[in-house]
mmCIF file of C-alpha atoms in Angstrom:
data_model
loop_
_atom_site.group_PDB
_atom_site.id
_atom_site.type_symbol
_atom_site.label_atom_id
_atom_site.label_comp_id
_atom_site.label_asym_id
_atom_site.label_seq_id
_atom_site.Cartn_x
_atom_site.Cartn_y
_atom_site.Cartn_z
ATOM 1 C CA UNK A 269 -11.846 57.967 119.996
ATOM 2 C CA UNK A 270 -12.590 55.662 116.858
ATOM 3 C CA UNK A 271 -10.653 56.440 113.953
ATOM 4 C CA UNK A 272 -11.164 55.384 110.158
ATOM 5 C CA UNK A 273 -8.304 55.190 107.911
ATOM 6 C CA UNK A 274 -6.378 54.498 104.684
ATOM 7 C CA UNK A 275 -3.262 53.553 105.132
ATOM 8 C CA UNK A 276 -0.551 53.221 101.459
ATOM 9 C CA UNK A 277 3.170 51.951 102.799
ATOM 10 C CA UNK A 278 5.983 52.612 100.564
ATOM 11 C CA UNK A 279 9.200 49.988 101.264
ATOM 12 C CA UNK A 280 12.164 52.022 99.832
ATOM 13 C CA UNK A 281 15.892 50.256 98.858
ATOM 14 C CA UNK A 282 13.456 46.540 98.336
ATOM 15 C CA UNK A 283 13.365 47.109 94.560
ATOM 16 C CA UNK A 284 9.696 47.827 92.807
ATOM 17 C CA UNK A 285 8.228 44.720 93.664
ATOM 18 C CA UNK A 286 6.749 45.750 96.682
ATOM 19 C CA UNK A 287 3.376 43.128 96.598
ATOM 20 C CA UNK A 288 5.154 40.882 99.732
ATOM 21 C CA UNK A 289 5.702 43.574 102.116
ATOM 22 C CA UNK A 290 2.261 45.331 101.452
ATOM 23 C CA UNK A 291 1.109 41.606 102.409
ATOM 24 C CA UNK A 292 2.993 41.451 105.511
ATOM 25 C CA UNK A 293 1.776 44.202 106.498
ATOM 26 C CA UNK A 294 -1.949 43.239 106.073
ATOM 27 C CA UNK A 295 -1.219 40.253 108.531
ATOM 28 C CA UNK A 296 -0.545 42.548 111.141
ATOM 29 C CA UNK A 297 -3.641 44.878 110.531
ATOM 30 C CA UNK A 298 -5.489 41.366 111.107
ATOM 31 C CA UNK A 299 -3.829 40.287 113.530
ATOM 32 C CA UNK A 300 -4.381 43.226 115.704
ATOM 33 C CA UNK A 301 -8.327 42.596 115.202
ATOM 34 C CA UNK A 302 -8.905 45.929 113.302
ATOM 35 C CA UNK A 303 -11.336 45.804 110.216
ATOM 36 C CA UNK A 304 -10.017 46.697 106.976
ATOM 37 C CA UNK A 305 -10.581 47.073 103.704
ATOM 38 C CA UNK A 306 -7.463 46.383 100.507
ATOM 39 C CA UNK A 307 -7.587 48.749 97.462
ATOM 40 C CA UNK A 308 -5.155 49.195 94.923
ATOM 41 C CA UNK A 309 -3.581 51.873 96.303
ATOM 42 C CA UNK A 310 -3.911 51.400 100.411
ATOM 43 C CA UNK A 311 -5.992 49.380 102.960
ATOM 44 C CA UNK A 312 -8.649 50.672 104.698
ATOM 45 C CA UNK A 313 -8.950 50.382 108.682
ATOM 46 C CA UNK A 314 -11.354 51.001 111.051
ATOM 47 C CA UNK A 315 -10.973 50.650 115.405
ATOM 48 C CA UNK A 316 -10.016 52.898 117.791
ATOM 49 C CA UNK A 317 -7.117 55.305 117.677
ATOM 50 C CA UNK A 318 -5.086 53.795 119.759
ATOM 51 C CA UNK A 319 -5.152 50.503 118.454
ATOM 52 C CA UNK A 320 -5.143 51.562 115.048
ATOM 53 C CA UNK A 321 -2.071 53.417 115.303
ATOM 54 C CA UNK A 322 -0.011 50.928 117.834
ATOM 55 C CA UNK A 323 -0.637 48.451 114.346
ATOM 56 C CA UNK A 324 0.596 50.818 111.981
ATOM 57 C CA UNK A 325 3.234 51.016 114.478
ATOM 58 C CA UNK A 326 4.237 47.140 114.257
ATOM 59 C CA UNK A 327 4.035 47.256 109.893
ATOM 60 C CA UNK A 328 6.846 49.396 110.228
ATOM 61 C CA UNK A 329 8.827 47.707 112.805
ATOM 62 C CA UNK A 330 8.121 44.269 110.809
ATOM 63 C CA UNK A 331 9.057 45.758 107.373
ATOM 64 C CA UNK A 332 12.453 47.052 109.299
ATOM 65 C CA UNK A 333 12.406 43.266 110.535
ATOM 66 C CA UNK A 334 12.574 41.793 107.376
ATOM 67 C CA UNK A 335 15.414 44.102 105.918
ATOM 68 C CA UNK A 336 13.407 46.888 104.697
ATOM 69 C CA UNK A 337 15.992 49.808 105.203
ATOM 70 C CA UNK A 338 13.413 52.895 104.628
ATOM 71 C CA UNK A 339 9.555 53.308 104.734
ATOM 72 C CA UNK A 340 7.668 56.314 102.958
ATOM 73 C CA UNK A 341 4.082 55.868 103.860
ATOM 74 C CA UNK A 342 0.822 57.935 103.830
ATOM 75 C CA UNK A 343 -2.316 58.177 106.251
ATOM 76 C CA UNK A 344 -5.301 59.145 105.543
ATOM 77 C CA UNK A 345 -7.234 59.733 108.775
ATOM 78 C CA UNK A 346 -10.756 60.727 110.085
ATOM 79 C CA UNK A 347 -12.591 61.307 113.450
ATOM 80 C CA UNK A 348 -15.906 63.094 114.346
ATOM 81 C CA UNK A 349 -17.990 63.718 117.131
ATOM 82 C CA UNK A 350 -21.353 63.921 115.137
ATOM 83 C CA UNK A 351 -22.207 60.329 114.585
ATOM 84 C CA UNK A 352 -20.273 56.744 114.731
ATOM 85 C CA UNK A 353 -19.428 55.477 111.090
ATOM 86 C CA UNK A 354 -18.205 52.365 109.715
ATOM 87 C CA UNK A 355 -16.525 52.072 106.526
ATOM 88 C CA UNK A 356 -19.290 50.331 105.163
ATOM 89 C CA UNK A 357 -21.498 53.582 105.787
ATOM 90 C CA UNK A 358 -18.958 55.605 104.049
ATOM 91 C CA UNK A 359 -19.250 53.728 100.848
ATOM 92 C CA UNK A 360 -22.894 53.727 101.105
ATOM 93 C CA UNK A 361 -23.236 57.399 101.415
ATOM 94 C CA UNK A 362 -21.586 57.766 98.116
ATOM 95 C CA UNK A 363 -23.152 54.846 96.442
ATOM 96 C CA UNK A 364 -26.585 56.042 97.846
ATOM 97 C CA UNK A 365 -26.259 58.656 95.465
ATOM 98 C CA UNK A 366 -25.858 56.770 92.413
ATOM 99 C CA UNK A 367 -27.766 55.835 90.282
ATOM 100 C CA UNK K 177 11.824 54.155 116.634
ATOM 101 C CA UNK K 178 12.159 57.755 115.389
ATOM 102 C CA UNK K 179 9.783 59.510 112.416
ATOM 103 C CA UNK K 180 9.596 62.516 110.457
ATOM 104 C CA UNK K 181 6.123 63.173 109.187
ATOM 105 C CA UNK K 182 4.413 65.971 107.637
ATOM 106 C CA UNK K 183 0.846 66.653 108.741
ATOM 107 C CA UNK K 184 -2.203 68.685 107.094
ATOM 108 C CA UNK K 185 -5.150 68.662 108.996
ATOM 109 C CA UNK K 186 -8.658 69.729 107.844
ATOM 110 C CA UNK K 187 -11.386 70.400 109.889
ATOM 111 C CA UNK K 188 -15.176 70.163 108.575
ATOM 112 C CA UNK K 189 -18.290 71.632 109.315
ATOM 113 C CA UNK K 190 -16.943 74.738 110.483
ATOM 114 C CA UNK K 191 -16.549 77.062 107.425
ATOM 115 C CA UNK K 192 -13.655 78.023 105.199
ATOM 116 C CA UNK K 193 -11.829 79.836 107.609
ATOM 117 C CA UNK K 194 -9.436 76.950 109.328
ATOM 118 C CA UNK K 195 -6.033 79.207 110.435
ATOM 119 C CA UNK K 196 -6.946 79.406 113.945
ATOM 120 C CA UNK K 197 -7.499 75.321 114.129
ATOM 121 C CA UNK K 198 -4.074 74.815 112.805
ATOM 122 C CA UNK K 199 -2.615 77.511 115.257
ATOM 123 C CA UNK K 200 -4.077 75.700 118.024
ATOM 124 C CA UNK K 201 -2.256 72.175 116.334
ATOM 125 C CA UNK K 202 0.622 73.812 116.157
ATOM 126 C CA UNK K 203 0.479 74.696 119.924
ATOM 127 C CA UNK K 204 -0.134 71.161 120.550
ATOM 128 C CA UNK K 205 3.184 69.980 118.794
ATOM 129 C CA UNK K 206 4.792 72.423 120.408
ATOM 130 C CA UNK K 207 3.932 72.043 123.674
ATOM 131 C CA UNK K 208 4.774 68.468 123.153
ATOM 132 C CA UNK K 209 8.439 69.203 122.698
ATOM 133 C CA UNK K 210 8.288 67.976 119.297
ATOM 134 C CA UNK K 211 10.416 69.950 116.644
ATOM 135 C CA UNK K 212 8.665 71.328 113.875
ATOM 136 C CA UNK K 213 8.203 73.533 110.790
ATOM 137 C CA UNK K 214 5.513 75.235 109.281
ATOM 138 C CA UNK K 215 4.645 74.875 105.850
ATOM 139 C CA UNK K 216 1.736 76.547 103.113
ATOM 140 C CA UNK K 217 -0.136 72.475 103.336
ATOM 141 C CA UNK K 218 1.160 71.322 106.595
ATOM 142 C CA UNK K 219 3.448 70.561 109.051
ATOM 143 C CA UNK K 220 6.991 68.819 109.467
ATOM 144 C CA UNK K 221 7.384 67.218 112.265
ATOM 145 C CA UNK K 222 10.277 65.158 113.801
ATOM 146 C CA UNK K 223 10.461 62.607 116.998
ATOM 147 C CA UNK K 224 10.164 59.095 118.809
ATOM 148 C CA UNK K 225 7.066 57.661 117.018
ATOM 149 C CA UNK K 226 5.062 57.321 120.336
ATOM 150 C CA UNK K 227 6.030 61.065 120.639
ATOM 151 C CA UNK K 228 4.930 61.881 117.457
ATOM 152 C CA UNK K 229 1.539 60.314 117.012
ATOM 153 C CA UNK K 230 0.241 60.887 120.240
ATOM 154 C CA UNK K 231 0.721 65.046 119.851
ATOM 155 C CA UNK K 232 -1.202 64.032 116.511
ATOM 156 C CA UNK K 233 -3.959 62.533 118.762
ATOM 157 C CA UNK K 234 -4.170 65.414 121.011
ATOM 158 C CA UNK K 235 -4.620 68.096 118.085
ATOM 159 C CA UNK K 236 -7.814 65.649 116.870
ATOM 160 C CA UNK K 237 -9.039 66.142 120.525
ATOM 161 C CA UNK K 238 -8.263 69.442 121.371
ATOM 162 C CA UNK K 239 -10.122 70.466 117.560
ATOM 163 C CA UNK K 240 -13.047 68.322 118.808
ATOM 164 C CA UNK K 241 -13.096 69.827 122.254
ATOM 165 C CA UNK K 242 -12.924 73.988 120.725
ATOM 166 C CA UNK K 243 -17.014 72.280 118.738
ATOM 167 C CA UNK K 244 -14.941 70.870 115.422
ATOM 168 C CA UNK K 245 -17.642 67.492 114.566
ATOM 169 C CA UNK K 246 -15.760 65.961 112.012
ATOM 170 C CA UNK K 247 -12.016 65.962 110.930
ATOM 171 C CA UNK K 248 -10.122 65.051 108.078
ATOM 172 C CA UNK K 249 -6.327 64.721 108.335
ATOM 173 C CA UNK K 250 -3.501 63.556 105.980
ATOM 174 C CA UNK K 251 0.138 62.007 107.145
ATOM 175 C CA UNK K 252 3.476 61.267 105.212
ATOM 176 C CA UNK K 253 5.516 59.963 107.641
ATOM 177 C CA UNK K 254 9.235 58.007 107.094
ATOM 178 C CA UNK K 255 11.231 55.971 109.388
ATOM 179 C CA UNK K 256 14.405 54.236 108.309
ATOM 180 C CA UNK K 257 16.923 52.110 109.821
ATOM 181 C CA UNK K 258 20.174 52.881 107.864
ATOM 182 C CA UNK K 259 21.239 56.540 109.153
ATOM 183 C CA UNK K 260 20.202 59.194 111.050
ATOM 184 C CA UNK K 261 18.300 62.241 109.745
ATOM 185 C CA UNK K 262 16.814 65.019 110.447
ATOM 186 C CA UNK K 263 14.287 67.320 108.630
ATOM 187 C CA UNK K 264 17.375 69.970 108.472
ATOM 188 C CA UNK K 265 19.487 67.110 106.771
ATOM 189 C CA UNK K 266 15.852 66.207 104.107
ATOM 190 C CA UNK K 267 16.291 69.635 102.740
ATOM 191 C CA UNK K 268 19.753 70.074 102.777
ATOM 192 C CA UNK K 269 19.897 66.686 100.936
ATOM 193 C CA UNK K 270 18.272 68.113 98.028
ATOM 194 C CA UNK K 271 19.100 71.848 98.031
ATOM 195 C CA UNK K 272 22.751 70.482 97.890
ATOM 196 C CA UNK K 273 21.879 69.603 94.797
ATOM 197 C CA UNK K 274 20.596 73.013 93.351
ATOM 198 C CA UNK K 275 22.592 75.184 91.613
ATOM 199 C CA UNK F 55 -8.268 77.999 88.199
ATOM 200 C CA UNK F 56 -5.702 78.432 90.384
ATOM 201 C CA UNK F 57 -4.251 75.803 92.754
ATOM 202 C CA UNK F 58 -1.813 75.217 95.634
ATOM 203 C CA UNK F 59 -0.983 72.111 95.951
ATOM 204 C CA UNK F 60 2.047 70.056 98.003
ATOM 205 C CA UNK F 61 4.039 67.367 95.733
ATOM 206 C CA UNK F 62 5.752 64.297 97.300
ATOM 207 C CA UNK F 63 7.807 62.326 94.796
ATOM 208 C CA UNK F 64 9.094 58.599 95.942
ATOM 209 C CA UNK F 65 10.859 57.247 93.380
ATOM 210 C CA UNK F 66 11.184 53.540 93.363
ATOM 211 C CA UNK F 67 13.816 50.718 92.649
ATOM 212 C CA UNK F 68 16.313 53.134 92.849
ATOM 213 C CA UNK F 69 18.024 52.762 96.208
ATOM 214 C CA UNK F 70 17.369 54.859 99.220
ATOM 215 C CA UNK F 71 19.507 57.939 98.519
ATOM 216 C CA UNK F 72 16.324 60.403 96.755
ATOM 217 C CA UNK F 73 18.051 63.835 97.147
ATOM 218 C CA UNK F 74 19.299 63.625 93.165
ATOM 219 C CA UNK F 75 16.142 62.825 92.015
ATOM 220 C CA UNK F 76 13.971 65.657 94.352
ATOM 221 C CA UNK F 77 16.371 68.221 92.864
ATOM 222 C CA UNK F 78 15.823 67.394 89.403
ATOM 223 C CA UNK F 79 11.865 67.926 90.060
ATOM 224 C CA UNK F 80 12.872 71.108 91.550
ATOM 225 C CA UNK F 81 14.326 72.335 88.560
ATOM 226 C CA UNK F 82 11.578 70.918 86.614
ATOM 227 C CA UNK F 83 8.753 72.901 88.828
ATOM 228 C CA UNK F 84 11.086 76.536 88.892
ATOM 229 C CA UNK F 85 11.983 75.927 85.012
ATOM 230 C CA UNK F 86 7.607 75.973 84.570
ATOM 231 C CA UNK F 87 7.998 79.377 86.279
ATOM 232 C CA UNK F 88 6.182 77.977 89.264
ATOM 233 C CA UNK F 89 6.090 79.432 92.616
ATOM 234 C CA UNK F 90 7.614 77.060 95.076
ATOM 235 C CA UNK F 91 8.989 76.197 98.547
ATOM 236 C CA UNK F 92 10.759 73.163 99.870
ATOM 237 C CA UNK F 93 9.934 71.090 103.151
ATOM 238 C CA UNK F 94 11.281 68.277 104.427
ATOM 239 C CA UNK F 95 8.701 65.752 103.502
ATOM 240 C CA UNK F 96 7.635 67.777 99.856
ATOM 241 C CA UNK F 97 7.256 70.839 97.805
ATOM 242 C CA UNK F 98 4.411 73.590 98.134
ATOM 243 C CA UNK F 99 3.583 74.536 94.728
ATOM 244 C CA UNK F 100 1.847 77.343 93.337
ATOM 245 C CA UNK F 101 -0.009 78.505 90.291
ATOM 246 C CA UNK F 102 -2.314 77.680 87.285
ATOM 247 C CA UNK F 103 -3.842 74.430 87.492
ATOM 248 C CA UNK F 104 -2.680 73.248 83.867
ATOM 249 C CA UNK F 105 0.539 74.573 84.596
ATOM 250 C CA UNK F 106 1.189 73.379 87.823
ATOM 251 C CA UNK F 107 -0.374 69.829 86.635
ATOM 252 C CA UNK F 108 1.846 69.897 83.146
ATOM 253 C CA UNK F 109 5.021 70.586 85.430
ATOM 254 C CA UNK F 110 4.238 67.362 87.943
ATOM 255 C CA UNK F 111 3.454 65.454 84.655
ATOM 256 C CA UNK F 112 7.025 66.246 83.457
ATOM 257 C CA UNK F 113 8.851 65.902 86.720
ATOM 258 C CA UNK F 114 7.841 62.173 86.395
ATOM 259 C CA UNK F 115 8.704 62.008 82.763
ATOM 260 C CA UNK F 116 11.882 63.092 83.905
ATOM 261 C CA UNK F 117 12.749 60.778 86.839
ATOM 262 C CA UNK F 118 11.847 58.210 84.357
ATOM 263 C CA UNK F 119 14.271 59.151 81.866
ATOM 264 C CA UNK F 120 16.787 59.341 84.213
ATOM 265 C CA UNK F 121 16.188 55.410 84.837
ATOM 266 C CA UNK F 122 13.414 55.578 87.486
ATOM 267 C CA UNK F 123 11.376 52.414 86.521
ATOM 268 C CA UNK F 124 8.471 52.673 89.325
ATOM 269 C CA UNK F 125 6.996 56.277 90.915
ATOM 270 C CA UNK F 126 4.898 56.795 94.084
ATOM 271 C CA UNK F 127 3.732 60.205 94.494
ATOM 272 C CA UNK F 128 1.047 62.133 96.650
ATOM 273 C CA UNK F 129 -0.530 65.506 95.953
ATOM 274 C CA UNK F 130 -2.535 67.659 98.319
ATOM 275 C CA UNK F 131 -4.002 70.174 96.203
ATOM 276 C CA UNK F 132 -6.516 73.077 96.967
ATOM 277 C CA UNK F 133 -8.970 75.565 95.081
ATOM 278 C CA UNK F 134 -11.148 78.240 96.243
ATOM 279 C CA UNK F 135 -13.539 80.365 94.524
ATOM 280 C CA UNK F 136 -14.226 82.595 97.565
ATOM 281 C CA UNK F 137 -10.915 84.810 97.399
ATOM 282 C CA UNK F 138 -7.653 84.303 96.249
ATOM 283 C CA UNK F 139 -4.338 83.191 98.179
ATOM 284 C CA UNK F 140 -0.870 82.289 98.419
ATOM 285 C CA UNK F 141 1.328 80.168 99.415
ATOM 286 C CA UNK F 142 2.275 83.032 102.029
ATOM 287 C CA UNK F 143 -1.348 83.918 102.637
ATOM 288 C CA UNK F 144 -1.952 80.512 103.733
ATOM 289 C CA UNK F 145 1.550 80.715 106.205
ATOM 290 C CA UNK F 146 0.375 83.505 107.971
ATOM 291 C CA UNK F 147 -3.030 82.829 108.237
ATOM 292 C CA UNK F 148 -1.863 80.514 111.097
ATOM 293 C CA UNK F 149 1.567 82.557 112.079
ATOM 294 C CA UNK F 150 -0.742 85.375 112.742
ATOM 295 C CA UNK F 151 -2.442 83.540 115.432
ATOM 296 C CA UNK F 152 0.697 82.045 117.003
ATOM 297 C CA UNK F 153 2.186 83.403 119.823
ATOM 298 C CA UNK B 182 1.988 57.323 80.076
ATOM 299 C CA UNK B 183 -0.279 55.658 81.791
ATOM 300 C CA UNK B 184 -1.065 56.478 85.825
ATOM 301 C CA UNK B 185 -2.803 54.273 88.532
ATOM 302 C CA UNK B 186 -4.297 57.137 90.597
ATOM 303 C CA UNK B 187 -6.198 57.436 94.724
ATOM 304 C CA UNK B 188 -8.406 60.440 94.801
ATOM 305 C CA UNK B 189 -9.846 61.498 97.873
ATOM 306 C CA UNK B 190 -11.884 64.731 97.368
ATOM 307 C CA UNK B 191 -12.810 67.135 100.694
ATOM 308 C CA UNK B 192 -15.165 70.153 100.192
ATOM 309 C CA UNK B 193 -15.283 72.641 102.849
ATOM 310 C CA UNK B 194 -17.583 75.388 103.913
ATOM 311 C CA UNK B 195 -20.326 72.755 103.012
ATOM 312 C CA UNK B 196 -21.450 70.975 106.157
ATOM 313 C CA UNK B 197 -20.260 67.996 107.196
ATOM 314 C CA UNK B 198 -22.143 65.455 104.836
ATOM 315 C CA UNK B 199 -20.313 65.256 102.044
ATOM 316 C CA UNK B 200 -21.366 61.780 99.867
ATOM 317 C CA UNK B 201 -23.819 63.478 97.665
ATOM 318 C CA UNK B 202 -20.799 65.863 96.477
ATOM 319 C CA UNK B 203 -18.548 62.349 96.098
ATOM 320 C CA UNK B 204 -21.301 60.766 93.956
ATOM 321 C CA UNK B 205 -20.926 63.163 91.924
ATOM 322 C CA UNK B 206 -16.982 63.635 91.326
ATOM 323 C CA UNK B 207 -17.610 59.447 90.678
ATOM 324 C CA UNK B 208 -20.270 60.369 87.475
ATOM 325 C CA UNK B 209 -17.283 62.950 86.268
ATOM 326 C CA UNK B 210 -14.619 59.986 86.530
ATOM 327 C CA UNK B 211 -17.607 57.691 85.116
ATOM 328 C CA UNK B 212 -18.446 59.927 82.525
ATOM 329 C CA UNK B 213 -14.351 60.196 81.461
ATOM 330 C CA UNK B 214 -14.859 56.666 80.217
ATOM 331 C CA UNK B 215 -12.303 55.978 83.393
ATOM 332 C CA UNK B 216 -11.669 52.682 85.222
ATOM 333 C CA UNK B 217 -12.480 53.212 89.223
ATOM 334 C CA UNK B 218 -12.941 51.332 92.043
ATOM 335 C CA UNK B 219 -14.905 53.572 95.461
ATOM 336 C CA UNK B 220 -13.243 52.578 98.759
ATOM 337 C CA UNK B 221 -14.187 53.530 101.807
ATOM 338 C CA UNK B 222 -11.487 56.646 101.935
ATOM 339 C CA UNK B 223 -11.115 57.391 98.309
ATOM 340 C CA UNK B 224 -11.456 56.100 94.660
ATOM 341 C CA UNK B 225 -8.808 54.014 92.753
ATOM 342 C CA UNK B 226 -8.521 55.664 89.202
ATOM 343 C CA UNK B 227 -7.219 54.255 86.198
ATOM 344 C CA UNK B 228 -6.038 55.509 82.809
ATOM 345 C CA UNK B 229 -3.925 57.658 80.986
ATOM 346 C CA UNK B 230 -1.963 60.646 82.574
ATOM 347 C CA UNK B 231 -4.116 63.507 80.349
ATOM 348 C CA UNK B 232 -7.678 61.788 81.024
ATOM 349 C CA UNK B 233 -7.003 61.365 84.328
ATOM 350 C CA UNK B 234 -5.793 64.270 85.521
ATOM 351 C CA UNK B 235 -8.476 66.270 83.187
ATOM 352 C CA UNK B 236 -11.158 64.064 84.995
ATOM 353 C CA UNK B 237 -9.832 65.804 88.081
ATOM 354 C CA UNK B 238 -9.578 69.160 87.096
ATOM 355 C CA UNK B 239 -13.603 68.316 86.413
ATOM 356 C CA UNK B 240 -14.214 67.349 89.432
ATOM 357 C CA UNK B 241 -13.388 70.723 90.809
ATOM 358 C CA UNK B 242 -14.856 72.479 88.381
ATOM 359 C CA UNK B 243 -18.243 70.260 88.594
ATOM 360 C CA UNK B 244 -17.905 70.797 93.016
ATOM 361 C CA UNK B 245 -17.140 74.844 92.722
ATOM 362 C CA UNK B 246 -20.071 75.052 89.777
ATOM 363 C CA UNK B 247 -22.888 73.473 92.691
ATOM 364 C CA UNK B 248 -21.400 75.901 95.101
ATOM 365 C CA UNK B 249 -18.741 74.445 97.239
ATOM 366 C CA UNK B 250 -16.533 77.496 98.032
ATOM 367 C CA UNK B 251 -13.042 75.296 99.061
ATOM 368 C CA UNK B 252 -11.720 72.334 98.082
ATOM 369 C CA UNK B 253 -8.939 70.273 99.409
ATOM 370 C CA UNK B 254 -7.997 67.203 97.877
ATOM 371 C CA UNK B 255 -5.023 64.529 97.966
ATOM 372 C CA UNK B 256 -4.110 62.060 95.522
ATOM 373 C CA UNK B 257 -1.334 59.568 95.327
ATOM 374 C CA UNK B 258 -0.128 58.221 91.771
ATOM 375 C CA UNK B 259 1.810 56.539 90.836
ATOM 376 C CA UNK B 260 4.121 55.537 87.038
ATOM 377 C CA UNK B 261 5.948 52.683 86.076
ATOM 378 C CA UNK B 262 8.562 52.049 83.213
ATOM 379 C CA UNK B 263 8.795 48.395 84.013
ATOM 380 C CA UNK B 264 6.052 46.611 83.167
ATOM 381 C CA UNK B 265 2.040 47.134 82.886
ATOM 382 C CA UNK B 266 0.151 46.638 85.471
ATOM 383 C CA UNK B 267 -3.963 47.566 86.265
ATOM 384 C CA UNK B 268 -6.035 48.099 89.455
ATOM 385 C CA UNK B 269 -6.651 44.910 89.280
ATOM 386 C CA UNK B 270 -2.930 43.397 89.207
ATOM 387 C CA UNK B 271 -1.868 45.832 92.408
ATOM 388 C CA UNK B 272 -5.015 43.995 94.608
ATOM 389 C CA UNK B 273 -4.064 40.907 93.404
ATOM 390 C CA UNK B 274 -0.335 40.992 93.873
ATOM 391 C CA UNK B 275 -0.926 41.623 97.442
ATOM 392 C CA UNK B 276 -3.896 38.853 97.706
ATOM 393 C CA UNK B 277 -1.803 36.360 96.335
ATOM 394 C CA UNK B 278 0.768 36.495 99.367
ATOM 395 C CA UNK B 279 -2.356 36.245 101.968
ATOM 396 C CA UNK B 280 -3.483 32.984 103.314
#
């Protein structure tokens, strides 16, 4: 099952400069070969479920790793069974629209 | 490595009328052993993370299986490595405060 | 227009104790005359748009008063035009299809 | 007080292809003279508190007026004390840390 997501981690007890962590955490999205996507308020990913959440997974285990006593995060998650979709289609089926 | 989340899943494409899809989730958390509690926009739920997301899975593919095409779901979840807690001690911890 | 919505304050640079601050938003949301109920991972709230949006707009005015210099929050909020509801509507409409 | 805002808007009871109702919650935030950025899972928002959270409010209106019975919508925000800082500055204070 392919999954597309948007994924905003919150490091609590780090202080409010949170830039490095957010960072780290993109390395691991890489490194587990998913596509994604950085806004200012999240990353976008794109693979299959599994391997999409078994990275998620590791952000939190490295942001533990590196002293980060608390994580708040939020997912934003999507699957159907009509048609595959990348999250280059998604933008385009908004942008489509615009003039 | 334990979480508590809180989960709100919407299915699409199959009218306004969603209790029954989020009866059925709430079947699949169960049945997974997971604790949980019920809320007016989602779920708490509290477990191992491997636990956790793969009940999460299951609900995405049980919807898909009772004809949902598309699905649209939302995730807080928090893991921290300073204390124990459970979503009993997340409420208390602020009613506690109430006068 | 009338909303229900679910209201997740993190407050930031603050340490990783929150109860104190969750409270005070509480108090903020029941002193609007809101209709409200606690989770573990958030608030449902209940209510006239403007006033349920004015009352989120002071709770972070108020966290930031009290010395909160950086706020991360997430809203799921919901309107319908096709019939009215409440928070306890939207509770039983899955409750009543639980065993 | 100024609010860097993710919007991610889902209308149900409408089918399950929903960009043309996404292009136009974009021309409401557009037409708010708004800063915004469309990803792939949502739209980074920009501005003050009022205008952005009126620009919302339109969005709903604008969706229920063209017939969508039920909306359900998330949004994180987020307010800082500290310091200012844009859409831009969050991307970049992530970028800079990459390789």
């Amino acid at each position: 099952m392919k999954v597309i997501a948007d994924l905003c981690i919150v490091p609590l007890g780090v202080g409010v400069s949170l830039g490095r962590y957010i960072a780290e955490c993109e390395k691991v999205l890489k490194a587990a070969g998913l596509s994604t996507r950085l806004h200012a308020y999240g990353t976008n990913v794109e693979g299959d479920w599994d391997e999409v959440m078994s990275a998620i997974k590791r952000c939190h285990e490295v942001l533990h790793a590196m002293g980060v006593p608390r994580i708040s995060s939020t997912l934003r998650f999507g699957t159907r069974t009509d048609r595959e979709q990348t999250i280059e289609d998604k933008v385009r089926s908004v942008q489509g629209q615009l003039p």
